C-alpha cells in the first residue's frame, strides 16, 4: 500500500504553505504550552464576535459537573427583533486537539451560520488535557449542554431545536456528547454537525499513515493529543466511547449527523468509517469528503473556493434540518 498522500487542492496548498511558520505537522507534549501562548491564541483577542453588531455577546460562567469547577460559555444572540417563534440554538464545541483553545476558538464559523439562520450560538469552554484528562472535557461539555437546554427561555431560544456542532477535537466531543446525552437520557438534540472530527484514539488508519509529517495535524500530533487525554490507556482495549466515539459499539438512536473531512488529512478514514457505521445502525448521516482539503481548511482559509463549498454544504444541511424540525 502506498503511503503517499493525495494531492492538496492547489489554492489550499498555497494557504498551507503560508501557515508553516505558525503551525507545523508534528506536536509533542512539550510543545503544548508554546501553542497555548502563541500567535493563534493572541489573535483571538482581535476577533469581533458581534459580527459588526449582528450579535449581542455575553461571557457567562455556569455550573460545571458535580464536584468540578464552573465552566465558561460564550453566548451570542442576534440583535435583530425577536421572531414569532424561539430561535434555534447551535451549541458549539471548539477544536484544539484536546490540549489548546477556548470557547472563542473557531466561533466565527457557527456565527456565520447563525447570521443566516437567525440562531443563538452557545460556545462552551472545557478543561484541557493533559492537566485534565478524560472524562473532564466531555463532562464539561455535557454540563454546558444541560445548562443551555434548561435556560433556552432566558436565551429566547427553542429547547426543541438544539444542534450540537464541533470542529476537530470539538467534533469528537460533539459526537461523544450525542452518545452521552442518549445514554443518560439528557437534553434532546436534533442534529450533530461534526467537522473533521477527532474520533479514534487508535491512530492507525491508512490516512493517518499517509499524513505523517504532512499538513497541519499529522499522526504524531494526533498521538500526542490522544495520549494527553487518555494517558497509557490510549490505543488499548478499555477506552470509553465517550472519549473516542469510534469505540462505540451501539450507534443507534442518535440524532441526524453531518460529517465532513478533507481527503488530505489524518482523520479522513475514521470519519468515513463513522458515517458508514451510522448508516449501518439505521441512522441518518450526510458525509462530505472534500478533495484536496487539509485539516480544518474551511476555518483556516474560508475564502478559498473549496472552503466556500464546504461552508455552503454545512449551512444547507442546517437549513433542511431546522426546517424539518419546525414541522
PDB file of C-alpha atoms in Angstrom:
ATOM      1  CA  UNK A   1       0.000   0.000   0.000  1.00  0.00           C
ATOM      2  CA  UNK A   2       1.349   3.398  -0.974  1.00  0.00           C
ATOM      3  CA  UNK A   3       1.733   5.897   1.851  1.00  0.00           C
ATOM      4  CA  UNK A   4       1.900   8.894  -0.473  1.00  0.00           C
ATOM      5  CA  UNK A   5      -0.880  11.357   0.437  1.00  0.00           C
ATOM      6  CA  UNK A   6      -3.440  12.551  -2.108  1.00  0.00           C
ATOM      7  CA  UNK A   7      -2.655  15.935  -3.662  1.00  0.00           C
ATOM      8  CA  UNK A   8      -3.712  19.121  -1.919  1.00  0.00           C
ATOM      9  CA  UNK A   9      -6.134  21.438  -3.633  1.00  0.00           C
ATOM     10  CA  UNK A  10      -3.798  23.979  -5.346  1.00  0.00           C
ATOM     11  CA  UNK A  11      -5.420  27.023  -3.744  1.00  0.00           C
ATOM     12  CA  UNK A  12      -5.328  25.426  -0.310  1.00  0.00           C
ATOM     13  CA  UNK A  13      -1.745  24.257  -0.824  1.00  0.00           C
ATOM     14  CA  UNK A  14      -0.616  27.873  -1.050  1.00  0.00           C
ATOM     15  CA  UNK A  15      -2.502  28.706   2.157  1.00  0.00           C
ATOM     16  CA  UNK A  16      -0.961  25.716   3.899  1.00  0.00           C
ATOM     17  CA  UNK A  17       2.490  26.878   2.838  1.00  0.00           C
ATOM     18  CA  UNK A  18       1.830  30.280   4.419  1.00  0.00           C
ATOM     19  CA  UNK A  19       0.814  28.640   7.693  1.00  0.00           C
ATOM     20  CA  UNK A  20       4.088  26.760   8.127  1.00  0.00           C
ATOM     21  CA  UNK A  21       5.547  29.493  10.299  1.00  0.00           C
ATOM     22  CA  UNK A  22       2.686  29.129  12.792  1.00  0.00           C
ATOM     23  CA  UNK A  23       1.533  25.504  12.502  1.00  0.00           C
ATOM     24  CA  UNK A  24       3.769  22.528  11.851  1.00  0.00           C
ATOM     25  CA  UNK A  25       2.601  18.921  11.423  1.00  0.00           C
ATOM     26  CA  UNK A  26       4.195  17.326  14.477  1.00  0.00           C
ATOM     27  CA  UNK A  27       3.218  18.186  18.038  1.00  0.00           C
ATOM     28  CA  UNK A  28       4.890  16.896  21.178  1.00  0.00           C
ATOM     29  CA  UNK A  29       3.674  17.245  24.746  1.00  0.00           C
ATOM     30  CA  UNK A  30       6.429  19.739  25.445  1.00  0.00           C
ATOM     31  CA  UNK A  31       5.123  21.967  22.620  1.00  0.00           C
ATOM     32  CA  UNK A  32       1.665  22.471  24.153  1.00  0.00           C
ATOM     33  CA  UNK A  33       2.494  25.455  26.374  1.00  0.00           C
ATOM     34  CA  UNK A  34       4.074  27.264  23.456  1.00  0.00           C
ATOM     35  CA  UNK A  35       0.988  26.766  21.323  1.00  0.00           C
ATOM     36  CA  UNK A  36      -1.317  27.933  24.092  1.00  0.00           C
ATOM     37  CA  UNK A  37       0.589  31.190  24.312  1.00  0.00           C
ATOM     38  CA  UNK A  38       1.445  31.585  20.631  1.00  0.00           C
ATOM     39  CA  UNK A  39       0.206  33.888  17.853  1.00  0.00           C
ATOM     40  CA  UNK A  40      -3.016  31.951  17.246  1.00  0.00           C
ATOM     41  CA  UNK A  41      -4.096  32.442  20.860  1.00  0.00           C
ATOM     42  CA  UNK A  42      -3.251  36.138  20.744  1.00  0.00           C
ATOM     43  CA  UNK A  43      -5.270  36.572  17.542  1.00  0.00           C
ATOM     44  CA  UNK A  44      -8.482  35.546  19.322  1.00  0.00           C
ATOM     45  CA  UNK A  45      -8.476  38.865  21.167  1.00  0.00           C
ATOM     46  CA  UNK A  46      -8.770  40.711  17.845  1.00  0.00           C
ATOM     47  CA  UNK A  47     -11.939  38.946  16.628  1.00  0.00           C
ATOM     48  CA  UNK A  48     -15.215  40.866  16.585  1.00  0.00           C
ATOM     49  CA  UNK A  49     -17.654  38.280  17.886  1.00  0.00           C
ATOM     50  CA  UNK A  50     -20.535  40.724  17.395  1.00  0.00           C
ATOM     51  CA  UNK A  51     -20.030  40.269  13.631  1.00  0.00           C
ATOM     52  CA  UNK A  52     -20.378  44.037  13.039  1.00  0.00           C
ATOM     53  CA  UNK A  53     -23.214  44.351  15.507  1.00  0.00           C
ATOM     54  CA  UNK A  54     -25.214  41.306  14.376  1.00  0.00           C
ATOM     55  CA  UNK A  55     -24.928  39.661  17.812  1.00  0.00           C
ATOM     56  CA  UNK A  56     -25.036  40.595  21.459  1.00  0.00           C
ATOM     57  CA  UNK A  57     -22.121  38.805  23.092  1.00  0.00           C
ATOM     58  CA  UNK A  58     -22.118  37.607  26.683  1.00  0.00           C
ATOM     59  CA  UNK A  59     -19.452  35.745  28.634  1.00  0.00           C
ATOM     60  CA  UNK A  60     -21.111  33.680  31.338  1.00  0.00           C
ATOM     61  CA  UNK A  61     -19.900  31.148  33.877  1.00  0.00           C
ATOM     62  CA  UNK A  62     -22.305  28.299  34.671  1.00  0.00           C
ATOM     63  CA  UNK A  63     -22.187  25.240  36.946  1.00  0.00           C
ATOM     64  CA  UNK A  64     -19.861  22.505  35.772  1.00  0.00           C
ATOM     65  CA  UNK A  65     -20.063  18.781  36.526  1.00  0.00           C
ATOM     66  CA  UNK A  66     -20.610  17.670  40.103  1.00  0.00           C
ATOM     67  CA  UNK A  67     -17.585  18.470  42.303  1.00  0.00           C
ATOM     68  CA  UNK A  68     -15.857  20.193  39.366  1.00  0.00           C
ATOM     69  CA  UNK A  69     -15.194  23.840  38.504  1.00  0.00           C
ATOM     70  CA  UNK A  70     -17.721  26.059  36.772  1.00  0.00           C
ATOM     71  CA  UNK A  71     -17.435  26.294  33.004  1.00  0.00           C
ATOM     72  CA  UNK A  72     -17.341  29.340  30.696  1.00  0.00           C
ATOM     73  CA  UNK A  73     -19.926  29.864  27.955  1.00  0.00           C
ATOM     74  CA  UNK A  74     -19.747  32.389  25.136  1.00  0.00           C
ATOM     75  CA  UNK A  75     -23.367  33.274  24.301  1.00  0.00           C
ATOM     76  CA  UNK A  76     -24.124  35.142  21.078  1.00  0.00           C
ATOM     77  CA  UNK A  77     -27.716  36.245  20.444  1.00  0.00           C
ATOM     78  CA  UNK A  78     -28.922  38.001  17.279  1.00  0.00           C
ATOM     79  CA  UNK A  79     -29.631  41.705  17.687  1.00  0.00           C
ATOM     80  CA  UNK A  80     -32.476  41.603  15.160  1.00  0.00           C
ATOM     81  CA  UNK A  81     -36.040  41.792  16.548  1.00  0.00           C
ATOM     82  CA  UNK A  82     -37.213  38.555  18.124  1.00  0.00           C
ATOM     83  CA  UNK A  83     -39.075  36.308  15.671  1.00  0.00           C
ATOM     84  CA  UNK A  84     -42.581  34.914  16.398  1.00  0.00           C
ATOM     85  CA  UNK A  85     -41.072  31.596  17.486  1.00  0.00           C
ATOM     86  CA  UNK A  86     -37.996  30.993  19.676  1.00  0.00           C
ATOM     87  CA  UNK A  87     -34.713  30.801  17.825  1.00  0.00           C
ATOM     88  CA  UNK A  88     -32.757  27.587  17.238  1.00  0.00           C
ATOM     89  CA  UNK A  89     -29.513  27.036  19.135  1.00  0.00           C
ATOM     90  CA  UNK A  90     -26.133  25.994  17.815  1.00  0.00           C
ATOM     91  CA  UNK A  91     -24.207  24.556  20.752  1.00  0.00           C
ATOM     92  CA  UNK A  92     -20.575  24.685  19.634  1.00  0.00           C
ATOM     93  CA  UNK A  93     -17.514  22.783  20.901  1.00  0.00           C
ATOM     94  CA  UNK A  94     -14.125  24.199  19.912  1.00  0.00           C
ATOM     95  CA  UNK A  95     -11.179  22.296  18.499  1.00  0.00           C
ATOM     96  CA  UNK A  96      -7.543  22.187  19.527  1.00  0.00           C
ATOM     97  CA  UNK A  97      -6.520  18.549  19.753  1.00  0.00           C
ATOM     98  CA  UNK A  98      -7.882  18.286  23.324  1.00  0.00           C
ATOM     99  CA  UNK A  99      -4.928  20.400  24.504  1.00  0.00           C
ATOM    100  CA  UNK A 100      -5.388  24.003  23.322  1.00  0.00           C
ATOM    101  CA  UNK A 101      -8.127  26.520  22.603  1.00  0.00           C
ATOM    102  CA  UNK A 102     -11.058  28.061  24.442  1.00  0.00           C
ATOM    103  CA  UNK A 103     -14.681  28.933  23.783  1.00  0.00           C
ATOM    104  CA  UNK A 104     -13.689  31.722  21.388  1.00  0.00           C
ATOM    105  CA  UNK A 105     -11.764  29.371  19.097  1.00  0.00           C
ATOM    106  CA  UNK A 106     -13.409  28.732  15.741  1.00  0.00           C
ATOM    107  CA  UNK A 107     -16.645  30.509  16.674  1.00  0.00           C
ATOM    108  CA  UNK A 108     -16.704  32.607  13.514  1.00  0.00           C
ATOM    109  CA  UNK A 109     -17.908  29.544  11.575  1.00  0.00           C
ATOM    110  CA  UNK A 110     -21.050  28.884  13.668  1.00  0.00           C
ATOM    111  CA  UNK A 111     -21.643  32.628  13.883  1.00  0.00           C
ATOM    112  CA  UNK A 112     -21.713  32.667  10.086  1.00  0.00           C
ATOM    113  CA  UNK A 113     -24.423  30.005  10.104  1.00  0.00           C
ATOM    114  CA  UNK A 114     -26.331  31.776  12.869  1.00  0.00           C
ATOM    115  CA  UNK A 115     -26.346  35.055  10.989  1.00  0.00           C
ATOM    116  CA  UNK A 116     -28.076  33.330   8.084  1.00  0.00           C
ATOM    117  CA  UNK A 117     -30.410  31.215  10.243  1.00  0.00           C
ATOM    118  CA  UNK A 118     -31.285  33.761  12.964  1.00  0.00           C
ATOM    119  CA  UNK A 119     -29.925  31.373  15.584  1.00  0.00           C
ATOM    120  CA  UNK A 120     -28.344  31.652  19.010  1.00  0.00           C
ATOM    121  CA  UNK A 121     -24.772  30.368  19.386  1.00  0.00           C
ATOM    122  CA  UNK A 122     -23.563  28.969  22.691  1.00  0.00           C
ATOM    123  CA  UNK A 123     -19.867  28.048  22.651  1.00  0.00           C
ATOM    124  CA  UNK A 124     -18.595  26.004  25.576  1.00  0.00           C
ATOM    125  CA  UNK A 125     -15.194  26.065  27.210  1.00  0.00           C
ATOM    126  CA  UNK A 126     -13.874  22.839  28.688  1.00  0.00           C
ATOM    127  CA  UNK A 127     -10.890  21.759  30.756  1.00  0.00           C
ATOM    128  CA  UNK A 128      -7.906  20.776  28.627  1.00  0.00           C
ATOM    129  CA  UNK A 129      -5.621  17.766  28.706  1.00  0.00           C
ATOM    130  CA  UNK A 130      -3.100  16.707  29.888  1.00  0.00           C
ATOM    131  CA  UNK A 131      -3.843  18.627  33.100  1.00  0.00           C
ATOM    132  CA  UNK A 132      -7.448  17.449  32.889  1.00  0.00           C
ATOM    133  CA  UNK A 133      -7.678  14.031  31.204  1.00  0.00           C
ATOM    134  CA  UNK A 134     -10.844  12.172  30.247  1.00  0.00           C
ATOM    135  CA  UNK A 135     -13.612  12.430  31.365  1.00  0.00           C
ATOM    136  CA  UNK A 136     -13.142  16.103  32.300  1.00  0.00           C
ATOM    137  CA  UNK A 137     -13.590  17.580  28.790  1.00  0.00           C
ATOM    138  CA  UNK A 138     -16.717  15.646  27.812  1.00  0.00           C
ATOM    139  CA  UNK A 139     -18.290  16.082  31.253  1.00  0.00           C
ATOM    140  CA  UNK A 140     -17.781  19.858  30.976  1.00  0.00           C
ATOM    141  CA  UNK A 141     -19.332  19.846  27.521  1.00  0.00           C
ATOM    142  CA  UNK A 142     -22.297  17.815  28.798  1.00  0.00           C
ATOM    143  CA  UNK A 143     -22.827  20.156  31.761  1.00  0.00           C
ATOM    144  CA  UNK A 144     -22.855  23.134  29.407  1.00  0.00           C
ATOM    145  CA  UNK A 145     -25.464  21.469  27.215  1.00  0.00           C
ATOM    146  CA  UNK A 146     -27.661  20.712  30.230  1.00  0.00           C
ATOM    147  CA  UNK A 147     -27.472  24.352  31.327  1.00  0.00           C
ATOM    148  CA  UNK A 148     -28.260  25.569  27.817  1.00  0.00           C
ATOM    149  CA  UNK A 149     -31.274  23.283  27.466  1.00  0.00           C
ATOM    150  CA  UNK A 150     -32.596  24.411  30.859  1.00  0.00           C
ATOM    151  CA  UNK A 151     -32.183  28.129  30.070  1.00  0.00           C
ATOM    152  CA  UNK A 152     -33.426  28.364  26.488  1.00  0.00           C
ATOM    153  CA  UNK A 153     -36.377  30.559  27.508  1.00  0.00           C
ATOM    154  CA  UNK A 154     -33.942  33.068  29.009  1.00  0.00           C
ATOM    155  CA  UNK A 155     -31.951  32.993  25.762  1.00  0.00           C
ATOM    156  CA  UNK A 156     -35.033  33.449  23.571  1.00  0.00           C
ATOM    157  CA  UNK A 157     -34.269  30.020  22.149  1.00  0.00           C
ATOM    158  CA  UNK A 158     -36.085  26.771  21.465  1.00  0.00           C
ATOM    159  CA  UNK A 159     -35.250  23.774  23.654  1.00  0.00           C
ATOM    160  CA  UNK A 160     -36.605  21.531  20.891  1.00  0.00           C
ATOM    161  CA  UNK A 161     -34.208  22.891  18.268  1.00  0.00           C
ATOM    162  CA  UNK A 162     -30.701  22.489  19.672  1.00  0.00           C
ATOM    163  CA  UNK A 163     -27.989  21.410  17.238  1.00  0.00           C
ATOM    164  CA  UNK A 164     -24.593  20.370  18.586  1.00  0.00           C
ATOM    165  CA  UNK A 165     -21.567  21.153  16.457  1.00  0.00           C
ATOM    166  CA  UNK A 166     -17.821  20.905  16.779  1.00  0.00           C
ATOM    167  CA  UNK A 167     -14.549  21.080  14.912  1.00  0.00           C
ATOM    168  CA  UNK A 168     -11.666  18.580  15.185  1.00  0.00           C
ATOM    169  CA  UNK A 169     -11.356  17.673  18.884  1.00  0.00           C
ATOM    170  CA  UNK A 170     -14.616  19.559  19.353  1.00  0.00           C
ATOM    171  CA  UNK A 171     -16.190  17.435  16.636  1.00  0.00           C
ATOM    172  CA  UNK A 172     -15.151  14.318  18.516  1.00  0.00           C
ATOM    173  CA  UNK A 173     -16.516  15.773  21.742  1.00  0.00           C
ATOM    174  CA  UNK A 174     -19.778  16.669  19.979  1.00  0.00           C
ATOM    175  CA  UNK A 175     -20.088  13.071  18.754  1.00  0.00           C
ATOM    176  CA  UNK A 176     -19.348  11.840  22.290  1.00  0.00           C
ATOM    177  CA  UNK A 177     -21.903  14.319  23.617  1.00  0.00           C
ATOM    178  CA  UNK A 178     -24.583  12.830  21.354  1.00  0.00           C
ATOM    179  CA  UNK A 179     -23.757   9.371  22.741  1.00  0.00           C
ATOM    180  CA  UNK A 180     -23.684  10.569  26.338  1.00  0.00           C
ATOM    181  CA  UNK A 181     -26.938  12.504  26.087  1.00  0.00           C
ATOM    182  CA  UNK A 182     -28.624   9.481  24.515  1.00  0.00           C
ATOM    183  CA  UNK A 183     -27.372   7.124  27.210  1.00  0.00           C
ATOM    184  CA  UNK A 184     -28.175   9.454  30.130  1.00  0.00           C
ATOM    185  CA  UNK A 185     -31.489  10.482  28.603  1.00  0.00           C
ATOM    186  CA  UNK A 186     -30.207  14.026  28.737  1.00  0.00           C
ATOM    187  CA  UNK A 187     -31.125  17.037  26.618  1.00  0.00           C
ATOM    188  CA  UNK A 188     -32.651  16.209  23.264  1.00  0.00           C
ATOM    189  CA  UNK A 189     -30.625  17.489  20.344  1.00  0.00           C
ATOM    190  CA  UNK A 190     -31.967  17.409  16.805  1.00  0.00           C
ATOM    191  CA  UNK A 191     -28.674  17.127  14.954  1.00  0.00           C
ATOM    192  CA  UNK A 192     -24.903  16.787  15.246  1.00  0.00           C
ATOM    193  CA  UNK A 193     -22.627  18.688  12.864  1.00  0.00           C
ATOM    194  CA  UNK A 194     -19.165  17.145  13.003  1.00  0.00           C
ATOM    195  CA  UNK A 195     -16.424  18.999  11.121  1.00  0.00           C
ATOM    196  CA  UNK A 196     -13.223  16.972  10.650  1.00  0.00           C
ATOM    197  CA  UNK A 197     -13.952  15.254  13.969  1.00  0.00           C
ATOM    198  CA  UNK A 198     -11.285  13.551  16.095  1.00  0.00           C
ATOM    199  CA  UNK A 199     -12.916  10.177  16.751  1.00  0.00           C
ATOM    200  CA  UNK A 200     -10.427   7.323  17.103  1.00  0.00           C
ATOM    201  CA  UNK A 201      -7.593   7.096  19.628  1.00  0.00           C
ATOM    202  CA  UNK A 202      -6.072   4.060  17.875  1.00  0.00           C
ATOM    203  CA  UNK A 203      -4.493   6.378  15.293  1.00  0.00           C
ATOM    204  CA  UNK A 204      -3.802   3.558  12.838  1.00  0.00           C
ATOM    205  CA  UNK A 205      -5.802   4.292   9.674  1.00  0.00           C
ATOM    206  CA  UNK A 206      -4.280   4.463   6.179  1.00  0.00           C
ATOM    207  CA  UNK A 207      -4.980   8.206   6.047  1.00  0.00           C
ATOM    208  CA  UNK A 208      -3.177   8.649   9.360  1.00  0.00           C
ATOM    209  CA  UNK A 209      -0.113   6.891   7.999  1.00  0.00           C
ATOM    210  CA  UNK A 210      -0.329   8.821   4.720  1.00  0.00           C
ATOM    211  CA  UNK A 211      -0.306  12.148   6.532  1.00  0.00           C
ATOM    212  CA  UNK A 212       2.678  11.511   8.808  1.00  0.00           C
ATOM    213  CA  UNK A 213       4.727  14.709   8.682  1.00  0.00           C
ATOM    214  CA  UNK A 214       2.283  16.382   6.276  1.00  0.00           C
ATOM    215  CA  UNK A 215      -0.296  19.119   6.701  1.00  0.00           C
ATOM    216  CA  UNK A 216      -1.419  20.670   9.991  1.00  0.00           C
ATOM    217  CA  UNK A 217      -2.416  17.798  12.293  1.00  0.00           C
ATOM    218  CA  UNK A 218      -0.476  14.675  11.457  1.00  0.00           C
ATOM    219  CA  UNK A 219      -0.242  11.222  13.031  1.00  0.00           C
ATOM    220  CA  UNK A 220       2.420  12.357  15.507  1.00  0.00           C
ATOM    221  CA  UNK A 221       0.326  15.294  16.696  1.00  0.00           C
ATOM    222  CA  UNK A 222      -2.693  13.009  16.887  1.00  0.00           C
ATOM    223  CA  UNK A 223      -0.836  10.578  19.150  1.00  0.00           C
ATOM    224  CA  UNK A 224       0.177  13.487  21.364  1.00  0.00           C
ATOM    225  CA  UNK A 225      -3.402  14.747  21.671  1.00  0.00           C
ATOM    226  CA  UNK A 226      -4.867  11.331  22.460  1.00  0.00           C
ATOM    227  CA  UNK A 227      -2.083  10.497  24.910  1.00  0.00           C
ATOM    228  CA  UNK A 228      -2.690  13.799  26.692  1.00  0.00           C
ATOM    229  CA  UNK A 229      -6.359  12.857  27.046  1.00  0.00           C
ATOM    230  CA  UNK A 230      -6.031   9.147  27.847  1.00  0.00           C
ATOM    231  CA  UNK A 231      -2.508   8.566  29.116  1.00  0.00           C
ATOM    232  CA  UNK A 232      -1.263   4.977  28.967  1.00  0.00           C
ATOM    233  CA  UNK A 233      -4.713   3.661  28.048  1.00  0.00           C
ATOM    234  CA  UNK A 234      -4.564   5.276  24.593  1.00  0.00           C
ATOM    235  CA  UNK A 235      -4.977   2.622  21.933  1.00  0.00           C
ATOM    236  CA  UNK A 236      -5.732  -0.073  24.492  1.00  0.00           C
ATOM    237  CA  UNK A 237      -8.808  -2.247  24.898  1.00  0.00           C
ATOM    238  CA  UNK A 238     -10.657  -0.253  27.548  1.00  0.00           C
ATOM    239  CA  UNK A 239     -11.104   3.217  26.050  1.00  0.00           C
ATOM    240  CA  UNK A 240     -14.541   4.716  26.629  1.00  0.00           C
ATOM    241  CA  UNK A 241     -16.705   5.702  23.639  1.00  0.00           C
ATOM    242  CA  UNK A 242     -17.322   8.983  25.483  1.00  0.00           C
ATOM    243  CA  UNK A 243     -13.610   9.668  24.965  1.00  0.00           C
ATOM    244  CA  UNK A 244     -13.242   8.163  21.479  1.00  0.00           C
ATOM    245  CA  UNK A 245     -16.635   7.806  19.746  1.00  0.00           C
ATOM    246  CA  UNK A 246     -15.186   5.386  17.184  1.00  0.00           C
ATOM    247  CA  UNK A 247     -15.093   2.884  20.064  1.00  0.00           C
ATOM    248  CA  UNK A 248     -18.889   2.944  20.464  1.00  0.00           C
ATOM    249  CA  UNK A 249     -20.458  -0.429  19.721  1.00  0.00           C
ATOM    250  CA  UNK A 250     -24.024   0.938  19.522  1.00  0.00           C
ATOM    251  CA  UNK A 251     -24.696   3.890  17.212  1.00  0.00           C
ATOM    252  CA  UNK A 252     -28.470   3.518  17.174  1.00  0.00           C
ATOM    253  CA  UNK A 253     -30.827   6.219  18.379  1.00  0.00           C
ATOM    254  CA  UNK A 254     -28.519   9.138  17.607  1.00  0.00           C
ATOM    255  CA  UNK A 255     -29.611  12.445  16.053  1.00  0.00           C
ATOM    256  CA  UNK A 256     -29.052  13.055  12.325  1.00  0.00           C
ATOM    257  CA  UNK A 257     -25.406  13.750  11.556  1.00  0.00           C
ATOM    258  CA  UNK A 258     -23.469  15.867   9.106  1.00  0.00           C
ATOM    259  CA  UNK A 259     -19.823  14.874   8.785  1.00  0.00           C
ATOM    260  CA  UNK A 260     -17.178  16.441   6.611  1.00  0.00           C
ATOM    261  CA  UNK A 261     -13.464  15.968   6.223  1.00  0.00           C
ATOM    262  CA  UNK A 262     -10.692  16.677   3.731  1.00  0.00           C
ATOM    263  CA  UNK A 263      -9.292  13.924   1.547  1.00  0.00           C
ATOM    264  CA  UNK A 264      -5.800  15.037   2.532  1.00  0.00           C
ATOM    265  CA  UNK A 265      -5.917  14.796   6.303  1.00  0.00           C
ATOM    266  CA  UNK A 266      -5.332  12.373   9.139  1.00  0.00           C
ATOM    267  CA  UNK A 267      -8.995  11.985  10.101  1.00  0.00           C
ATOM    268  CA  UNK A 268     -10.333  11.090   6.644  1.00  0.00           C
ATOM    269  CA  UNK A 269     -10.717   7.347   7.111  1.00  0.00           C
ATOM    270  CA  UNK A 270     -12.083   7.390  10.653  1.00  0.00           C
ATOM    271  CA  UNK A 271     -14.732   9.943   9.634  1.00  0.00           C
ATOM    272  CA  UNK A 272     -15.782   7.915   6.592  1.00  0.00           C
ATOM    273  CA  UNK A 273     -15.963   4.770   8.742  1.00  0.00           C
ATOM    274  CA  UNK A 274     -18.050   6.528  11.401  1.00  0.00           C
ATOM    275  CA  UNK A 275     -20.543   7.760   8.798  1.00  0.00           C
ATOM    276  CA  UNK A 276     -20.772   4.255   7.355  1.00  0.00           C
ATOM    277  CA  UNK A 277     -21.421   2.796  10.793  1.00  0.00           C
ATOM    278  CA  UNK A 278     -24.170   5.365  11.420  1.00  0.00           C
ATOM    279  CA  UNK A 279     -25.881   4.195   8.224  1.00  0.00           C
ATOM    280  CA  UNK A 280     -25.410   0.554   9.203  1.00  0.00           C
ATOM    281  CA  UNK A 281     -27.119   1.366  12.518  1.00  0.00           C
ATOM    282  CA  UNK A 282     -30.119   2.772  10.661  1.00  0.00           C
ATOM    283  CA  UNK A 283     -29.195   6.374  11.310  1.00  0.00           C
ATOM    284  CA  UNK A 284     -29.243   9.488   9.171  1.00  0.00           C
ATOM    285  CA  UNK A 285     -25.875  10.850   8.093  1.00  0.00           C
ATOM    286  CA  UNK A 286     -24.638  13.163   5.371  1.00  0.00           C
ATOM    287  CA  UNK A 287     -20.946  12.763   4.529  1.00  0.00           C
ATOM    288  CA  UNK A 288     -18.695  15.069   2.509  1.00  0.00           C
ATOM    289  CA  UNK A 289     -15.071  14.285   1.690  1.00  0.00           C
ATOM    290  CA  UNK A 290     -13.589  17.433   0.193  1.00  0.00           C
ATOM    291  CA  UNK A 291     -10.919  16.654  -2.433  1.00  0.00           C
ATOM    292  CA  UNK A 292      -7.553  18.145  -1.543  1.00  0.00           C
ATOM    293  CA  UNK A 293      -8.723  19.615   1.745  1.00  0.00           C
ATOM    294  CA  UNK A 294      -6.264  19.748   4.637  1.00  0.00           C
ATOM    295  CA  UNK A 295      -7.366  19.539   8.273  1.00  0.00           C
ATOM    296  CA  UNK A 296      -9.909  22.259   9.156  1.00  0.00           C
ATOM    297  CA  UNK A 297      -9.278  24.018   5.832  1.00  0.00           C
ATOM    298  CA  UNK A 298     -12.580  25.925   5.891  1.00  0.00           C
ATOM    299  CA  UNK A 299     -11.620  27.561   9.180  1.00  0.00           C
ATOM    300  CA  UNK A 300      -8.088  28.438   8.126  1.00  0.00           C
ATOM    301  CA  UNK A 301      -8.942  29.529   4.562  1.00  0.00           C
ATOM    302  CA  UNK A 302     -12.644  30.499   4.473  1.00  0.00           C
ATOM    303  CA  UNK A 303     -12.326  32.436   1.216  1.00  0.00           C
ATOM    304  CA  UNK A 304     -10.928  29.505  -0.774  1.00  0.00           C
ATOM    305  CA  UNK A 305     -13.317  28.010  -3.326  1.00  0.00           C
ATOM    306  CA  UNK A 306     -13.331  24.588  -1.666  1.00  0.00           C
ATOM    307  CA  UNK A 307     -13.969  26.206   1.718  1.00  0.00           C
ATOM    308  CA  UNK A 308     -16.891  28.140   0.301  1.00  0.00           C
ATOM    309  CA  UNK A 309     -18.380  24.887  -0.973  1.00  0.00           C
ATOM    310  CA  UNK A 310     -17.899  23.223   2.410  1.00  0.00           C
ATOM    311  CA  UNK A 311     -19.438  26.117   4.334  1.00  0.00           C
ATOM    312  CA  UNK A 312     -22.382  26.225   1.931  1.00  0.00           C
ATOM    313  CA  UNK A 313     -22.991  22.488   2.401  1.00  0.00           C
ATOM    314  CA  UNK A 314     -22.973  22.873   6.183  1.00  0.00           C
ATOM    315  CA  UNK A 315     -25.437  25.755   6.011  1.00  0.00           C
ATOM    316  CA  UNK A 316     -27.685  23.889   3.577  1.00  0.00           C
ATOM    317  CA  UNK A 317     -27.833  20.862   5.901  1.00  0.00           C
ATOM    318  CA  UNK A 318     -28.721  23.106   8.840  1.00  0.00           C
ATOM    319  CA  UNK A 319     -31.472  24.816   6.839  1.00  0.00           C
ATOM    320  CA  UNK A 320     -33.002  21.464   5.960  1.00  0.00           C
ATOM    321  CA  UNK A 321     -32.642  20.133   9.495  1.00  0.00           C
ATOM    322  CA  UNK A 322     -34.183  23.180  11.135  1.00  0.00           C
ATOM    323  CA  UNK A 323     -36.876  23.458   8.508  1.00  0.00           C
ATOM    324  CA  UNK A 324     -37.896  19.854   9.130  1.00  0.00           C
ATOM    325  CA  UNK A 325     -37.926  20.423  12.894  1.00  0.00           C
ATOM    326  CA  UNK A 326     -40.394  23.301  12.570  1.00  0.00           C
ATOM    327  CA  UNK A 327     -42.912  20.891  11.079  1.00  0.00           C
TER     328      UNK A 327
END
